Coordinates of N, CA, C and O in Angstrom, one line a residue:
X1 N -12.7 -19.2 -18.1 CA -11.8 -18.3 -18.7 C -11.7 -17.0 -17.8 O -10.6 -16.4 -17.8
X2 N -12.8 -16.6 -17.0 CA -12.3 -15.6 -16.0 C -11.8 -15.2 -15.3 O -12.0 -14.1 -14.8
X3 N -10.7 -16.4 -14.8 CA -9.9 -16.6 -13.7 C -8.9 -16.7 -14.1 O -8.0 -16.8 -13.2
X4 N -8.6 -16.6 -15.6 CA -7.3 -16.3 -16.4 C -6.9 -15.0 -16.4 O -5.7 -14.6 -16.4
X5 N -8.3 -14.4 -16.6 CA -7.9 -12.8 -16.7 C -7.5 -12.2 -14.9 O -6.9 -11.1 -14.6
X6 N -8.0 -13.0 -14.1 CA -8.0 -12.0 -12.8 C -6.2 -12.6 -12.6 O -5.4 -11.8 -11.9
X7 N -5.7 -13.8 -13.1 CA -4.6 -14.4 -12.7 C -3.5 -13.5 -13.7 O -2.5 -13.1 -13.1
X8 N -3.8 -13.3 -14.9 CA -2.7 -12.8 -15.3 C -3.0 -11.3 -15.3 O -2.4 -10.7 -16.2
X9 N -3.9 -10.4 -14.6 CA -4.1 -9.3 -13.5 C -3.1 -9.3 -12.8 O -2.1 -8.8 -13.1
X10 N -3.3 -9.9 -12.0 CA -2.2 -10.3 -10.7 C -1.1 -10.7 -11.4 O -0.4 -9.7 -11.2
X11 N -0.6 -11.1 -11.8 CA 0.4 -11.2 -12.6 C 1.2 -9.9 -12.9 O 2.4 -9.7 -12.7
X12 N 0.4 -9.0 -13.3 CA 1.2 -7.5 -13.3 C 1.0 -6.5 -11.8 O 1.9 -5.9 -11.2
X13 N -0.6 -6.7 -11.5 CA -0.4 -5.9 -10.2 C 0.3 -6.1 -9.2 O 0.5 -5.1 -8.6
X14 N 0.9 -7.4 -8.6 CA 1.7 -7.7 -8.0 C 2.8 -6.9 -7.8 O 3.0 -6.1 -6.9
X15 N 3.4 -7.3 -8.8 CA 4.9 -6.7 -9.1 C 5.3 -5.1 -9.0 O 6.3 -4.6 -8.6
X16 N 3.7 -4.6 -9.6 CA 3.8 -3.1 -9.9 C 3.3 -2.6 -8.4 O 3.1 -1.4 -8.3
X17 N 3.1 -3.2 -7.6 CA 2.5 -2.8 -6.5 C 4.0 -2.7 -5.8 O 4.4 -1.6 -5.4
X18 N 4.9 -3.7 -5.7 CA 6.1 -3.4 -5.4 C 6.9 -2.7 -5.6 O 7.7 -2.3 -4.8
X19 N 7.0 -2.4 -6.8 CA 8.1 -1.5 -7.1 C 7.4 0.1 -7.0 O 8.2 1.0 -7.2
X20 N 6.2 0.4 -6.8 CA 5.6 1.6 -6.9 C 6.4 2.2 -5.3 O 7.2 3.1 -5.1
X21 N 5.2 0.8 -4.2 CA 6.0 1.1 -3.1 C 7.5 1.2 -2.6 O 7.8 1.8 -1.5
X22 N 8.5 0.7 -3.3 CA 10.0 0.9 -2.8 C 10.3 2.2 -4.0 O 11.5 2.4 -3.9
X23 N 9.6 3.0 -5.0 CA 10.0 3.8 -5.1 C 9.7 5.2 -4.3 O 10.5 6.0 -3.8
X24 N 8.8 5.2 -4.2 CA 8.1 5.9 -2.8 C 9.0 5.8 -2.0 O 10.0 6.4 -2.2
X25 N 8.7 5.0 -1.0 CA 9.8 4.9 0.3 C 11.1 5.5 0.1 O 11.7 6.3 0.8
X26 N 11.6 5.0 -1.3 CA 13.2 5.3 -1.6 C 13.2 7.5 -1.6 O 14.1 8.3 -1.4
X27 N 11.9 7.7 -1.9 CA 12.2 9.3 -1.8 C 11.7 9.8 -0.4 O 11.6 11.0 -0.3
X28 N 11.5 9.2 0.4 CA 11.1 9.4 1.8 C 11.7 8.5 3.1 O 11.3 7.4 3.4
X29 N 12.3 9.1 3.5 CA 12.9 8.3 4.2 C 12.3 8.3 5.9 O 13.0 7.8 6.8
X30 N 10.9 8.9 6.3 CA 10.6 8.7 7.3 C 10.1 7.2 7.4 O 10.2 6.4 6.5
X31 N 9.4 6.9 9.1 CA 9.2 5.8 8.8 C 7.3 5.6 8.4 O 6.7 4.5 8.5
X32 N 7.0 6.3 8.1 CA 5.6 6.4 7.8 C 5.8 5.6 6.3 O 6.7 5.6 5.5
X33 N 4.5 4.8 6.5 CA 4.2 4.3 4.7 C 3.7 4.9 3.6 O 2.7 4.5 3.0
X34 N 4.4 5.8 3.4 CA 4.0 6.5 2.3 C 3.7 5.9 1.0 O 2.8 6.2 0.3
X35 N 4.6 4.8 0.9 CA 4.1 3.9 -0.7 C 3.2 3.2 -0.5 O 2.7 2.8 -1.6
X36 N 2.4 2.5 0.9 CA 1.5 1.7 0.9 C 0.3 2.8 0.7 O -0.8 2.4 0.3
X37 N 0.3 3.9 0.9 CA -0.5 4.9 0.7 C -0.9 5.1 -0.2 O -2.1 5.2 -0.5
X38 N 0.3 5.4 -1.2 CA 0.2 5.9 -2.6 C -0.1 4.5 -3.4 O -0.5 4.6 -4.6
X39 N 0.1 3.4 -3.1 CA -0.9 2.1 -4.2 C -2.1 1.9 -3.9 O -2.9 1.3 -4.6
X40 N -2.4 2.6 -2.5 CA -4.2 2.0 -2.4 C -4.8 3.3 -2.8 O -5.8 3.2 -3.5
X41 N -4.5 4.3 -2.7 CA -5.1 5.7 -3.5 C -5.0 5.5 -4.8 O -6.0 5.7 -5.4
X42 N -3.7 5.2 -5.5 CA -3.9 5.4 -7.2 C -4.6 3.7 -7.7 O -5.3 3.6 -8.7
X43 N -4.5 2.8 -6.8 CA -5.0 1.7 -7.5 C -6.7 1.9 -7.0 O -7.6 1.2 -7.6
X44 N -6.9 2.9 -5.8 CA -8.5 3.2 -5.6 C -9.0 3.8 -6.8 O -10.1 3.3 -7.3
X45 N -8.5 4.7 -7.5 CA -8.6 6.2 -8.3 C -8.8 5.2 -9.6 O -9.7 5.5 -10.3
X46 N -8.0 3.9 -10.1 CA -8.1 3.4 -11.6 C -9.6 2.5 -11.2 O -10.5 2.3 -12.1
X47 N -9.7 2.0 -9.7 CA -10.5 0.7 -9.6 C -11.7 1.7 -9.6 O -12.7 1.0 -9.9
X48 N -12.2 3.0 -9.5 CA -13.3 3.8 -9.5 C -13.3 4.0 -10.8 O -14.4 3.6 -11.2
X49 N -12.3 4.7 -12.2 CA -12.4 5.0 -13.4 C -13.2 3.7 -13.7 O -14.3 3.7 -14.1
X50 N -12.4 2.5 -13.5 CA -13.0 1.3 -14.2 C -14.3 0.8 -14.1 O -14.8 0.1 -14.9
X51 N -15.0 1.3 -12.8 CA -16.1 0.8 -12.3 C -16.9 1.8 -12.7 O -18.2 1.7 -12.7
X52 N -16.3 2.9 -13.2 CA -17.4 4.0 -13.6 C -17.9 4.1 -14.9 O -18.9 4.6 -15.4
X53 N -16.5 3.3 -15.7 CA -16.6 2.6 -17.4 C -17.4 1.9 -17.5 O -18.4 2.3 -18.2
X54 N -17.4 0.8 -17.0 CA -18.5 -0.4 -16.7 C -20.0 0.2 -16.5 O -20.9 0.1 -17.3
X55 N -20.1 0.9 -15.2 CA -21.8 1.5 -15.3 C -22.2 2.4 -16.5 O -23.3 2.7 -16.9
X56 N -21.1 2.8 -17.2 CA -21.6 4.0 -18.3 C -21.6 2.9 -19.6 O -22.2 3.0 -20.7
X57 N -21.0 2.1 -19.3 CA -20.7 1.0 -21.1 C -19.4 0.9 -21.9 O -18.8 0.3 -22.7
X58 N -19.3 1.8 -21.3 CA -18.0 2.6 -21.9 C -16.6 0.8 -21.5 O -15.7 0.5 -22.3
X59 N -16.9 0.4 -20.7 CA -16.1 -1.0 -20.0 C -16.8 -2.3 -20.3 O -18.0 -2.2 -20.6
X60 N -16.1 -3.6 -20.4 CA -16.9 -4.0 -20.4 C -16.1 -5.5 -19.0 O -15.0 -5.6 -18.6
X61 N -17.2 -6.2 -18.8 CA -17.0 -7.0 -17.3 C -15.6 -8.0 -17.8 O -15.0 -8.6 -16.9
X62 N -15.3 -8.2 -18.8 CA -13.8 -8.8 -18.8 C -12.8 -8.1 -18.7 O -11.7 -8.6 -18.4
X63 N -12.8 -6.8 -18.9 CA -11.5 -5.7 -18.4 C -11.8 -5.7 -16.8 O -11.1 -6.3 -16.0
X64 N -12.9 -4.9 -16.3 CA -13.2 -5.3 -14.9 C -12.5 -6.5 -14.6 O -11.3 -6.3 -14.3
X65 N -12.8 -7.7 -14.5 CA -11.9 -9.0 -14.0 C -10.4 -8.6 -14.2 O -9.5 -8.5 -13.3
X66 N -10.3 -8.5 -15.5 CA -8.4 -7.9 -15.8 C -7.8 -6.7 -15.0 O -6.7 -7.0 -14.6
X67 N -8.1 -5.8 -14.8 CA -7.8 -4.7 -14.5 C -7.9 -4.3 -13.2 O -7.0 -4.0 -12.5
X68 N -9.7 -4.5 -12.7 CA -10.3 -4.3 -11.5 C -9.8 -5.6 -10.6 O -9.4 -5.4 -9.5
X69 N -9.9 -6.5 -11.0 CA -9.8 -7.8 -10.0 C -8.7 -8.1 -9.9 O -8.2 -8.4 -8.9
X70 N -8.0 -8.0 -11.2 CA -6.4 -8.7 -11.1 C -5.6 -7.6 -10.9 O -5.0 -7.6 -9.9
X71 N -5.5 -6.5 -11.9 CA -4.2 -5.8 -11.5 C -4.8 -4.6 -10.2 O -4.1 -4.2 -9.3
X72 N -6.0 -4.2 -10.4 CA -5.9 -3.8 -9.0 C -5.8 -4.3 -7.4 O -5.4 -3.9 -6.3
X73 N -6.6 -5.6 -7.7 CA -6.6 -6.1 -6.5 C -5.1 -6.9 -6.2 O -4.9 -7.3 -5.1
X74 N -4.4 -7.0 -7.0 CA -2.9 -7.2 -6.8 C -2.1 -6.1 -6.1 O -1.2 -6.0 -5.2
X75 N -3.0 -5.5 -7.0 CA -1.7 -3.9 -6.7 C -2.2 -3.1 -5.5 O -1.3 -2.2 -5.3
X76 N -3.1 -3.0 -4.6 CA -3.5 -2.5 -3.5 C -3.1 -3.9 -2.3 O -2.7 -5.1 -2.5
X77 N -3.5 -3.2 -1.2 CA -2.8 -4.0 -0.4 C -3.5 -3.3 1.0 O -3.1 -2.3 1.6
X78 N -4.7 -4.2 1.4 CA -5.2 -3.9 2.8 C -4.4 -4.8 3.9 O -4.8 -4.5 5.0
X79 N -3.6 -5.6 3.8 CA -3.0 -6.2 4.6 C -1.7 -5.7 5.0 O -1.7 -5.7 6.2
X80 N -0.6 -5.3 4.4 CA 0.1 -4.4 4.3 C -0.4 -3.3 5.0 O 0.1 -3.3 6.2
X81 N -1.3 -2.2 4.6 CA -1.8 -1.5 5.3 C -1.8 -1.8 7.1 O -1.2 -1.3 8.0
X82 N -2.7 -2.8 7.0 CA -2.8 -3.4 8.5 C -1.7 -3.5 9.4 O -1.6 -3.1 10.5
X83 N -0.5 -4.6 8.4 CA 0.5 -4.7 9.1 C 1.5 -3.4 9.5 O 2.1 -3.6 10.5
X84 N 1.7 -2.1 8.7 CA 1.9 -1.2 9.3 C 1.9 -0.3 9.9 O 2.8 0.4 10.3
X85 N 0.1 -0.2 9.8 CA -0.6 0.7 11.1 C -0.3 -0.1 12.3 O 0.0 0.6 13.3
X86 N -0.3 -1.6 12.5 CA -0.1 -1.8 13.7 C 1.3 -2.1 13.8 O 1.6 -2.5 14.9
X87 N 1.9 -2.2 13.3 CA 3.7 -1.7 13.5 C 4.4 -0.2 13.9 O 5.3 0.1 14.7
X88 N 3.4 0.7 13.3 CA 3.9 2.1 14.0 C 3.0 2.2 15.6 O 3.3 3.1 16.3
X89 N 2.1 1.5 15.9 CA 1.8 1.8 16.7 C 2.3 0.8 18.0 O 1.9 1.0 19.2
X90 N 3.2 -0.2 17.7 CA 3.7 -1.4 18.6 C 5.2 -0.5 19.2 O 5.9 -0.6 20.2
X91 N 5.2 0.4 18.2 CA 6.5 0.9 18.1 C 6.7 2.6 18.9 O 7.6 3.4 19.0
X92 N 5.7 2.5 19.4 CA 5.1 4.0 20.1 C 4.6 4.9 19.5 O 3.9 5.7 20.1
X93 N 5.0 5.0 18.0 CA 4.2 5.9 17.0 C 2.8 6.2 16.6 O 2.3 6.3 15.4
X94 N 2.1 6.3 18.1 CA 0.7 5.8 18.0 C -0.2 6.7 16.8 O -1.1 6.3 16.0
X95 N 0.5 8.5 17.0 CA -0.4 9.2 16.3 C -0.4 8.8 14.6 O -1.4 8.6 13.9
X96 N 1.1 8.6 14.1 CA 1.4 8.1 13.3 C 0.3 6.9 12.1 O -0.2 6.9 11.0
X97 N 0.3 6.2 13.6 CA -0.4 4.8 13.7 C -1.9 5.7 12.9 O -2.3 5.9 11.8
X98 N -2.2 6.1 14.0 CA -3.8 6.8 13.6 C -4.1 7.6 12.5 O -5.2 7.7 12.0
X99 N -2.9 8.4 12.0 CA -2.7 9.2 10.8 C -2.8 8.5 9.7 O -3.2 8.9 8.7
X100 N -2.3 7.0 10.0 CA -2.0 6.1 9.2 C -3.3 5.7 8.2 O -3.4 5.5 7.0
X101 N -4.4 5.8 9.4 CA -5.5 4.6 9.7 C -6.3 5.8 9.2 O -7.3 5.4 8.6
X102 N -6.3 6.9 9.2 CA -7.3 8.1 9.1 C -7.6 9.0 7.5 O -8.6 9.4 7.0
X103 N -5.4 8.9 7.0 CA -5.2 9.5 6.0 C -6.0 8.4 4.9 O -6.9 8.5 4.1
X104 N -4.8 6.9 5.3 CA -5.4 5.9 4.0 C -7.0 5.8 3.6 O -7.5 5.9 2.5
X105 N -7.8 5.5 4.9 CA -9.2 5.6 4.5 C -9.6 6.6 3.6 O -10.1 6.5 2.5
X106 N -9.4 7.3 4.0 CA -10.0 8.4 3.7 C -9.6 8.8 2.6 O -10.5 9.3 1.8
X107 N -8.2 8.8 2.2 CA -7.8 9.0 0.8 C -8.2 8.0 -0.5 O -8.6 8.3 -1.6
X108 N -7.9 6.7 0.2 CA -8.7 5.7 -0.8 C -10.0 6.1 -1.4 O -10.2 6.1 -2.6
X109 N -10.9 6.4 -0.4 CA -12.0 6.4 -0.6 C -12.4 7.3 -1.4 O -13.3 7.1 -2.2
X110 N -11.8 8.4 -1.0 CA -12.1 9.6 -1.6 C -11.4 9.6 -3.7 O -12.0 10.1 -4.7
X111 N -10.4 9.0 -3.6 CA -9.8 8.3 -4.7 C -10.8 7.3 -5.7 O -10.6 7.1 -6.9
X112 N -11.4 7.0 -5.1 CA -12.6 6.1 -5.8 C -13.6 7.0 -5.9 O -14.4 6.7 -6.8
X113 N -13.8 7.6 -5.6 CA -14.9 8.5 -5.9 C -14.7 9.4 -6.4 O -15.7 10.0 -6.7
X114 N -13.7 9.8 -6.7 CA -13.3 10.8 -8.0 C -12.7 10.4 -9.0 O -12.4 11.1 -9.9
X115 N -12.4 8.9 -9.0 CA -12.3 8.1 -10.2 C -13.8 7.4 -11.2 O -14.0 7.0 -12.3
X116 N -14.6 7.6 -10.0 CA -16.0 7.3 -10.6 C -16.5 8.7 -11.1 O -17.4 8.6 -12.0
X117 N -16.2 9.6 -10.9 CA -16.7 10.9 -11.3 C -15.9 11.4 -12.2 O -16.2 12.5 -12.8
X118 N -15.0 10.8 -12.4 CA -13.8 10.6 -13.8 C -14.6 10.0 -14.8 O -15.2 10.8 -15.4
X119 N -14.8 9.1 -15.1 CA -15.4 8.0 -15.8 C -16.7 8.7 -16.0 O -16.9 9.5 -17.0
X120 N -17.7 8.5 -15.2 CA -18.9 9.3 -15.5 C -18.5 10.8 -16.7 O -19.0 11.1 -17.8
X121 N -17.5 11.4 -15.9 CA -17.3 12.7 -16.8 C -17.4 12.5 -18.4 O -18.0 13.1 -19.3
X122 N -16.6 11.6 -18.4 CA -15.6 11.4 -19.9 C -16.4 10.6 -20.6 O -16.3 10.5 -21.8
X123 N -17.4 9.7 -19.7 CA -18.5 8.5 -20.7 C -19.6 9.0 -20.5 O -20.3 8.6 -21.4
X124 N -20.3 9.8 -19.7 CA -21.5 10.0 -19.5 C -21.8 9.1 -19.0 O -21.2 8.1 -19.1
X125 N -23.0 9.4 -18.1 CA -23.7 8.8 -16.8 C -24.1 9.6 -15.9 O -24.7 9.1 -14.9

């Protein structure tokens, strides 16, 4: 039954990962990926809340599958990422390229970690 929930996860994160990204883009018209940015930071930010639900109790491991596995891991996108850090930088846009590689880490991560410190806040832990 757990592979139902991670499937009909993906089932929504998919989709919502696309349209997140072409509304983004559509208000920015450089060529930097701003929408692949903004789904791995907000889908980092819910996958930290969720993970931070879970350690407090507050969650329990079949939303994790649903939410965390399916609709976030739908809805972020490290491949994507990849493919257009190394597209701005095939393209001469090297700094770009590196801003690319420098901002997303870093914001992701940082996104998860204040999503867990979200969670923690609000459930204790």
């Amino acid at each position: 039954m757990n592979w139902l929930l991670v499937v009909v996860g993906g089932m929504i994160g998919a989709p919502l990962r696309y349209l997140t990204d072409r509304a983004v883009q559509r208000r920015h018209s450089s060529g930097f990926p701003r929408g692949t940015l903004a789904v791995n930071m907000t889908g980092s930010l819910v996958l930290g809340v969720l993970i931070g639900a879970l350690l407090t109790g507050a969650a329990s491991q079949n939303l994790l599958l649903f939410a965390g596995t399916g609709i976030c891991g739908a809805y972020t996108t490290y491949s994507t990422f990849s493919y257009e850090t190394l597209r701005l930088a095939e393209t001469g846009a090297r700094r770009a390229a590196f801003a690319n590689v420098a901002l997303g880490v870093t914001a992701a991560l940082g996104a998860a970690v204040i999503g867990l410190g979200l969670a923690k806040a609000v459930w204790g832990g």
